[in-house]
mmCIF file of C-alpha atoms and ligand atoms in Angstrom:
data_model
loop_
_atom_site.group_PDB
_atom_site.id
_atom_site.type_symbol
_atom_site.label_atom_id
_atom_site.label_comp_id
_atom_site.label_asym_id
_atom_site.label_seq_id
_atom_site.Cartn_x
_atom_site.Cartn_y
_atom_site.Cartn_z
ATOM 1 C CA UNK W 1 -9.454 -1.930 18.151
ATOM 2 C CA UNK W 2 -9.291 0.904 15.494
ATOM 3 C CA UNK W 3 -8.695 -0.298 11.628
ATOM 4 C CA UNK W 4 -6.604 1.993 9.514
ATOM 5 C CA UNK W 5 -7.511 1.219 5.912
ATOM 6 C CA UNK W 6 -5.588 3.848 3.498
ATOM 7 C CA UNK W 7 -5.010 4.293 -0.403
ATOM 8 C CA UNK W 8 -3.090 7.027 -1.902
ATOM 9 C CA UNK W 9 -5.433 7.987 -4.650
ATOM 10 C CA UNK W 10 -9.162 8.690 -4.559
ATOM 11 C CA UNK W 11 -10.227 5.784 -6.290
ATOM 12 C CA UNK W 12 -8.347 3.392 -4.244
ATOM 13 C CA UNK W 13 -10.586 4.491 -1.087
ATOM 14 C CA UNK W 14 -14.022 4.833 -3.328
ATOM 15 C CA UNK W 15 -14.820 1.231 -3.214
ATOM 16 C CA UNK W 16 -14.451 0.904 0.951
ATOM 17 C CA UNK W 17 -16.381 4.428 1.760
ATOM 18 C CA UNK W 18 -19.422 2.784 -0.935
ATOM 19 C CA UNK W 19 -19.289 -0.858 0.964
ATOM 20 C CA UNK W 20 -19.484 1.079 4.488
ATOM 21 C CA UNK W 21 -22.199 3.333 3.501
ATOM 22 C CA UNK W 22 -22.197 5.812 6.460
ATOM 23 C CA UNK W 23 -19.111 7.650 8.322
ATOM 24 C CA UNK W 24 -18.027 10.372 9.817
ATOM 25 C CA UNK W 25 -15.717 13.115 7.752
ATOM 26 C CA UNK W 26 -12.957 14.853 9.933
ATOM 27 C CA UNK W 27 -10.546 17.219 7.847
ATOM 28 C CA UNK W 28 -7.131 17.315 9.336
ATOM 29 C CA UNK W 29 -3.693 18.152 8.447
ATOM 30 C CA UNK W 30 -5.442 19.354 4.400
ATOM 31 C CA UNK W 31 -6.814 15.481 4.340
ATOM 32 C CA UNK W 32 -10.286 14.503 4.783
ATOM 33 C CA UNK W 33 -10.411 11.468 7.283
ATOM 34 C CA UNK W 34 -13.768 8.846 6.838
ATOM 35 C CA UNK W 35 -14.645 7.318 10.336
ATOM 36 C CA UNK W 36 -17.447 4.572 10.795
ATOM 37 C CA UNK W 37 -18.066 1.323 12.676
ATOM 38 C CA UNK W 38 -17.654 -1.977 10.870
ATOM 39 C CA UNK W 39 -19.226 -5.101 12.638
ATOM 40 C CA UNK W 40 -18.665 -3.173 15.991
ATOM 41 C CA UNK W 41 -15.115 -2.082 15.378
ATOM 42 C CA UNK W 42 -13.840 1.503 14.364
ATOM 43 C CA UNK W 43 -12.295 2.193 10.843
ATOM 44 C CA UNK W 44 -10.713 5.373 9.998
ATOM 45 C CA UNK W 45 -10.547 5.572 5.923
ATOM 46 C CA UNK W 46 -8.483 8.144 4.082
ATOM 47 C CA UNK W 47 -6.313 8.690 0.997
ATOM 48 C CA UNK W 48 -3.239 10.327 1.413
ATOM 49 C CA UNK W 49 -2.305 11.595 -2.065
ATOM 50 C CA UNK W 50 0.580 10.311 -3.724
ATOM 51 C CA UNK W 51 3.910 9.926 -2.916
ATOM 52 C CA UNK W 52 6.184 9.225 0.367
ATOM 53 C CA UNK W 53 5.396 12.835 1.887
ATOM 54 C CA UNK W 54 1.910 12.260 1.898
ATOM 55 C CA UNK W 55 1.927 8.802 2.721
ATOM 56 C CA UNK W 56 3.767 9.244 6.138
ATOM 57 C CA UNK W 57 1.459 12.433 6.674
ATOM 58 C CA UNK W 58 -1.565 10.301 6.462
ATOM 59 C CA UNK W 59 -0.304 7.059 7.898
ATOM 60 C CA UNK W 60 1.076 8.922 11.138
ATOM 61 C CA UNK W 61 -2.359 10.917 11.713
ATOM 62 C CA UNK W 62 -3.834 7.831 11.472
ATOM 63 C CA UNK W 63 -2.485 6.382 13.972
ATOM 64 C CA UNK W 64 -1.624 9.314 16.671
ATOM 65 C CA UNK W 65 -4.119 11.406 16.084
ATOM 66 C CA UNK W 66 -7.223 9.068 15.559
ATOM 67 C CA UNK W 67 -5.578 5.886 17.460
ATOM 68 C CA UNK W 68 -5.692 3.047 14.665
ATOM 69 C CA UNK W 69 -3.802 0.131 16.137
ATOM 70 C CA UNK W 70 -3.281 -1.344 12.833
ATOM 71 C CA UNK W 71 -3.293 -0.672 8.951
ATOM 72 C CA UNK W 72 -3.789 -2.102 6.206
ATOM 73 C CA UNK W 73 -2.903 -0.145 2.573
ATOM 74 C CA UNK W 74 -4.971 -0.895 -0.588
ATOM 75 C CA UNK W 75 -3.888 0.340 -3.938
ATOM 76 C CA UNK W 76 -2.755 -0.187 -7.189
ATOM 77 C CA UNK W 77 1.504 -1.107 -8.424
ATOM 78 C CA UNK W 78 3.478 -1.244 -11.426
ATOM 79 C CA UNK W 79 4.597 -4.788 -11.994
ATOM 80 C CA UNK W 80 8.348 -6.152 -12.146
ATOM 81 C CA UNK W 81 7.951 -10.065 -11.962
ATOM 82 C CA UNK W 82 6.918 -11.493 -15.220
ATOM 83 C CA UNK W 83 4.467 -13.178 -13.301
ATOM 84 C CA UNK W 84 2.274 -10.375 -12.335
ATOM 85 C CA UNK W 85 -0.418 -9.308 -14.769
ATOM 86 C CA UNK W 86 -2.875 -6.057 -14.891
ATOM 87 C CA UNK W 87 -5.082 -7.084 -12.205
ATOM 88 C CA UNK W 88 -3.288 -9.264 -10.016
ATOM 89 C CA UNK W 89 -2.704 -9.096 -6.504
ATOM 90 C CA UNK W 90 0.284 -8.582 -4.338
ATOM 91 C CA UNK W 91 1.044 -8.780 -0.902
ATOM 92 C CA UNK W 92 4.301 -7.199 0.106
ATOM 93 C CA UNK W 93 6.118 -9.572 2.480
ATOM 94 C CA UNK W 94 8.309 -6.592 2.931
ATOM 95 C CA UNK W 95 9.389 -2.928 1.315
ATOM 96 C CA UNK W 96 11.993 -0.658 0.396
ATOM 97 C CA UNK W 97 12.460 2.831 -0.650
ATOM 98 C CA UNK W 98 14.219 2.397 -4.150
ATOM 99 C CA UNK W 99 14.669 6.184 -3.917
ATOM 100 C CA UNK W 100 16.649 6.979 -0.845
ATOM 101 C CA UNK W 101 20.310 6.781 -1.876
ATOM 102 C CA UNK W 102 22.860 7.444 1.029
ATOM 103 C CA UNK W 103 25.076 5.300 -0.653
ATOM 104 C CA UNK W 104 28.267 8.033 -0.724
ATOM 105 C CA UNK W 105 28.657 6.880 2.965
ATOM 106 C CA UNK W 106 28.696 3.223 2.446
ATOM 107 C CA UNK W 107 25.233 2.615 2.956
ATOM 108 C CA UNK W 108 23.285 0.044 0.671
ATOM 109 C CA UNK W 109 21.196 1.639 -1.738
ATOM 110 C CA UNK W 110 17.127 2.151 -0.122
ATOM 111 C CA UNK W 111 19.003 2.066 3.133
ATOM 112 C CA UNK W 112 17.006 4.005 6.269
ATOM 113 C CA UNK W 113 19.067 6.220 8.230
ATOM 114 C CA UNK W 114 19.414 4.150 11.677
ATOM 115 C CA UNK W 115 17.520 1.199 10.430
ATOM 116 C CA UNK W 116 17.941 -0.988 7.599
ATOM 117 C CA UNK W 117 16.623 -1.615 3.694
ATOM 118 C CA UNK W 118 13.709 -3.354 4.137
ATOM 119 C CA UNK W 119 10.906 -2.978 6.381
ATOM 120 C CA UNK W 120 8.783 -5.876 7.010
ATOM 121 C CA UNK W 121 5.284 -6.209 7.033
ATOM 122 C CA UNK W 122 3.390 -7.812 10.040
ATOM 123 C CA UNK W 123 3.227 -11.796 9.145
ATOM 124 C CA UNK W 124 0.490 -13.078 10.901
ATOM 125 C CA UNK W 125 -1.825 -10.692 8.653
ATOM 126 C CA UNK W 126 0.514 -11.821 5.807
ATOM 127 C CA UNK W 127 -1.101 -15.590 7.155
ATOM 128 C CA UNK W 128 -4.176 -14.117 7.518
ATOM 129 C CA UNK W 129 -4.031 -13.068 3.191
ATOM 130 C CA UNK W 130 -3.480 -16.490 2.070
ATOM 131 C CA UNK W 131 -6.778 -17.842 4.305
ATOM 132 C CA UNK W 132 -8.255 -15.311 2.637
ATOM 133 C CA UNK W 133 -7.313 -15.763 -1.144
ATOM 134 C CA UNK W 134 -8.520 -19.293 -0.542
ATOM 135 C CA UNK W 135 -11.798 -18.273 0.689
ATOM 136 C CA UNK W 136 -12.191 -15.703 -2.344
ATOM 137 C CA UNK W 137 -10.860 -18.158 -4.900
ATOM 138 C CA UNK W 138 -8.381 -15.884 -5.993
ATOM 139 C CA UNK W 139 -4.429 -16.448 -6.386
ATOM 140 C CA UNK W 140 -2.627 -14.087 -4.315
ATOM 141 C CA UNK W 141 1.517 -13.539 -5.026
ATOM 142 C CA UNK W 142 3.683 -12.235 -1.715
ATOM 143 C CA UNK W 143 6.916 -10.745 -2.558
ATOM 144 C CA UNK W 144 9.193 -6.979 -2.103
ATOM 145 C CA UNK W 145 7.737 -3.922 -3.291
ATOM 146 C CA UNK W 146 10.075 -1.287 -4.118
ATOM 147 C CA UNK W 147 8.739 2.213 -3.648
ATOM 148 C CA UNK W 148 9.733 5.963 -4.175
ATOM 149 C CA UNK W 149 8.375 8.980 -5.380
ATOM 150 C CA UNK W 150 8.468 8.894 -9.205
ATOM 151 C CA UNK W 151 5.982 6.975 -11.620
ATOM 152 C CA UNK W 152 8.665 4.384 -13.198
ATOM 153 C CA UNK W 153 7.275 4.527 -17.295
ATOM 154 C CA UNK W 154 11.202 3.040 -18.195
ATOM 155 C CA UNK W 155 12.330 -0.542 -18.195
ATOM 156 C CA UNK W 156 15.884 0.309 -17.650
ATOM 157 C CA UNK W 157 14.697 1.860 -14.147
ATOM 158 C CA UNK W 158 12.361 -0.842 -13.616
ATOM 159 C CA UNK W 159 15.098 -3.287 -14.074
ATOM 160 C CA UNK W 160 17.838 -1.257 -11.853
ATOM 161 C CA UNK W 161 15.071 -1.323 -8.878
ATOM 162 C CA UNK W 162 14.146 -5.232 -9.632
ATOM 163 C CA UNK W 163 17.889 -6.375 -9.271
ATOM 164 C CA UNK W 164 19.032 -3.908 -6.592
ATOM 165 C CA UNK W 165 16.312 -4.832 -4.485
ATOM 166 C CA UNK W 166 15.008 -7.773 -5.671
ATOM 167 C CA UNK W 167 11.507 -6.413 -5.811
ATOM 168 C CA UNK W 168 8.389 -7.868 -7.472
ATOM 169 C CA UNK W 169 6.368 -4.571 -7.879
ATOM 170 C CA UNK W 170 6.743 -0.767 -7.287
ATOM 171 C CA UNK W 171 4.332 1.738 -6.390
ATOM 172 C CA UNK W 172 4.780 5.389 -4.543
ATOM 173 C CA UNK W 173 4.104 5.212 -0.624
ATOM 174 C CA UNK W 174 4.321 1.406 0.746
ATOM 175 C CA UNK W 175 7.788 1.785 2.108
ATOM 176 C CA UNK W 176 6.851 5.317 3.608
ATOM 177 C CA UNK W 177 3.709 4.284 5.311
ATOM 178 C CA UNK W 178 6.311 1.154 6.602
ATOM 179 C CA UNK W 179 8.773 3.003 8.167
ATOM 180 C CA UNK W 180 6.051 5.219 10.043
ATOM 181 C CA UNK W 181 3.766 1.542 11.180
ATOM 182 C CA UNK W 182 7.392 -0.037 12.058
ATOM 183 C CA UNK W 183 8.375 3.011 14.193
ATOM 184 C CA UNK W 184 5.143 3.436 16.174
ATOM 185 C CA UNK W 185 5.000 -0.486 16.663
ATOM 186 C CA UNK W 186 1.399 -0.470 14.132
ATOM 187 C CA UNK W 187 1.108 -3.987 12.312
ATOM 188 C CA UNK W 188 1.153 -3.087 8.668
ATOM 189 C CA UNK W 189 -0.425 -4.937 5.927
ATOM 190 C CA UNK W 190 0.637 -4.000 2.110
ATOM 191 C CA UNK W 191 -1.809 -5.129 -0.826
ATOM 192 C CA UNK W 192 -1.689 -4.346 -4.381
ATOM 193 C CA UNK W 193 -3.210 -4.763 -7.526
ATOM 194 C CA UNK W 194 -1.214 -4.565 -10.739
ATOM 195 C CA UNK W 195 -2.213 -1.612 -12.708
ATOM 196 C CA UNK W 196 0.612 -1.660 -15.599
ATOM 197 C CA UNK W 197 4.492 -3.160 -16.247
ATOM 198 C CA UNK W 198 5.853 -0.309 -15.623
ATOM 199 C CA UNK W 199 7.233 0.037 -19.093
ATOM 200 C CA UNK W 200 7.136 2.846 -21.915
ATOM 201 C CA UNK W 201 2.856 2.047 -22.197
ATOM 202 C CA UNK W 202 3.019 2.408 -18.213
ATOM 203 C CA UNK W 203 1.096 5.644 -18.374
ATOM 204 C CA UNK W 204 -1.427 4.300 -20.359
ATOM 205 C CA UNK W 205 -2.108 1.223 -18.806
ATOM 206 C CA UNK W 206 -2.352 2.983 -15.533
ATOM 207 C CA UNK W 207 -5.118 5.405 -16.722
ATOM 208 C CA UNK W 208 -6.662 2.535 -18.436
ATOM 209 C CA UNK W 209 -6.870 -0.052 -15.319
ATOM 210 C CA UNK W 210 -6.596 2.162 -12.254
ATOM 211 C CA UNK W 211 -10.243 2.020 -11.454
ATOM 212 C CA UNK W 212 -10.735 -1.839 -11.861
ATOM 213 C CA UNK W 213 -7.465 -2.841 -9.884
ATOM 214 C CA UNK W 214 -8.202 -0.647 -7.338
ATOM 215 C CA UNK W 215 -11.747 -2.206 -6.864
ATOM 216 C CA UNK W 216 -9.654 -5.930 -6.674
ATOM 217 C CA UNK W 217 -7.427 -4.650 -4.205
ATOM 218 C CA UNK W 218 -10.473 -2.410 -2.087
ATOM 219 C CA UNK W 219 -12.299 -5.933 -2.411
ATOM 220 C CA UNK W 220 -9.752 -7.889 -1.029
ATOM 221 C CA UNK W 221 -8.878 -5.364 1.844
ATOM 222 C CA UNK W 222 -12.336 -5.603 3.188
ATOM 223 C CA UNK W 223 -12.150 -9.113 2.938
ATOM 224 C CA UNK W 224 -8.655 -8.750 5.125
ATOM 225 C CA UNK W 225 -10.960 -6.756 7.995
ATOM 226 C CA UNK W 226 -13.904 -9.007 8.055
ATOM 227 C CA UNK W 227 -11.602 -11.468 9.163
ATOM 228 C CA UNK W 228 -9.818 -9.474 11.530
ATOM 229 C CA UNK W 229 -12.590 -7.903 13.451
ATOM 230 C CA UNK W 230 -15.425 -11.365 12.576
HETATM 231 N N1 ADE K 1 1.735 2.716 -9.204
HETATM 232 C C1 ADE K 1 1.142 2.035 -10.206
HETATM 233 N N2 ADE K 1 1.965 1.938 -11.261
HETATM 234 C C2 ADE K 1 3.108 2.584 -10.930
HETATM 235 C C3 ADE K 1 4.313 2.853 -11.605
HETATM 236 N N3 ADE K 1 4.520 2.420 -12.855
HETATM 237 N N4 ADE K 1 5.267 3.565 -10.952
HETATM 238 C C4 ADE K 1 5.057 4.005 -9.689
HETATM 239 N N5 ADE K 1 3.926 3.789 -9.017
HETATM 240 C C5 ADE K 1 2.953 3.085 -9.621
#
């Protein structure tokens, strides 16, 4: 077994390379890659960088070039439901790319070329999560995250995305990294924590909270592996 655990920005990562202490640093493709052995199982760490480019980038080496068999994402999201606050936690049930617009040729909006909207994510991790909130005390929302590759700072955007695709948070590479784990038959696993609304103070909030939700979602993530590899 080989764990993929990815984040898009350095301070998503930060808080699994400090809990792991030692690994190995492989650059690759203009990305540093963080290899070590958890409990007796491999782990390859990285951040991508933002966005769907680098997301896919990172997400494909990580599985066909260093052979992770599954992967779990851990990062921060703008909130849409009214029920998510800075520092909640998310885990996509499934994701689409809010961006990708083919719709000229009848195709639903976020549709994938040869595929469909939504990508799910693997379910019996998805189990796995609520086992897991339990066990942390901590209350853990599923739902659809909507991503693409702009930093939504605008309610009227925010509210196109939440009613065209029904979508309870956004963010900048979940879909991406889906599509790649769906096509190369990797069990994904997609977990947030809420960073801002993304509103007008988006921006703001973001900058303020990145480091803090990304340590609730890190925490959470490594509490996701324990359980897979204990
Ligand atoms: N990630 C965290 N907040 C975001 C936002 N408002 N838009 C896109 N990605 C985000």
């Amino acid at each position: 077994m080989k764990i993929a655990i990815m984040g898009a920005m350095p301070e998503e990562v930060a808080p699994i390379l400090e809990k792991l202490g030692e690994y190995k640093t492989t650059e690759y493709a203009n990305n540093k890659f963080y290899e070590a052995t958890y409990k007796g199982v491999d782990l390859v760490i990285a951040y991508s960088k933002i966005g769907k480019v680098f997301s896919t980038l990172t997400a494909s080496t990580m599985i066909q070039h260093f052979g992770a068999d599954r992967l779990l994402f851990s990062g921060v999201a703008g909130a849409i439901s009214s029920s998510l606050k800075v520092g909640d936690l998310i885990v996509a049930t499934k994701l689409a790319q809010h961006d990708l617009d083919i719709t000229a040729f009848g195709h639903p909006f976020g549709y994938v070329p040869e595929g469909s909207v939504y990508v799910e994510a693997d379910a019996k991790m998805i189990e796995m999560s609520k086992e897991v909130a339990k066990e942390m005390d901590k209350s853990v929302q599923e739902g659809i995250i909507a991503t693409g590759d702009q930093f939504v700072a605008n309610e009227e955007k925010k509210n196109w995305i939440a009613d065209t695709f029904k979508a309870d948070a956004l963010e900048m590479e979940g879909a991406s990294v889906a599509v790649v784990c769906n096509a190369l038959n990797i069990p994904f696993f997609v977990l947030r924590a809420i960073s801002d609304a993304a509103d007008m103070d988006a921006s703001f909030s973001f900058d303020e909270f990145l480091e803090k939700s990304a340590v609730e979602s890190a925490e959470f993530v490594m509490k996701m592996v324990d359980k897979i590899v204990g």
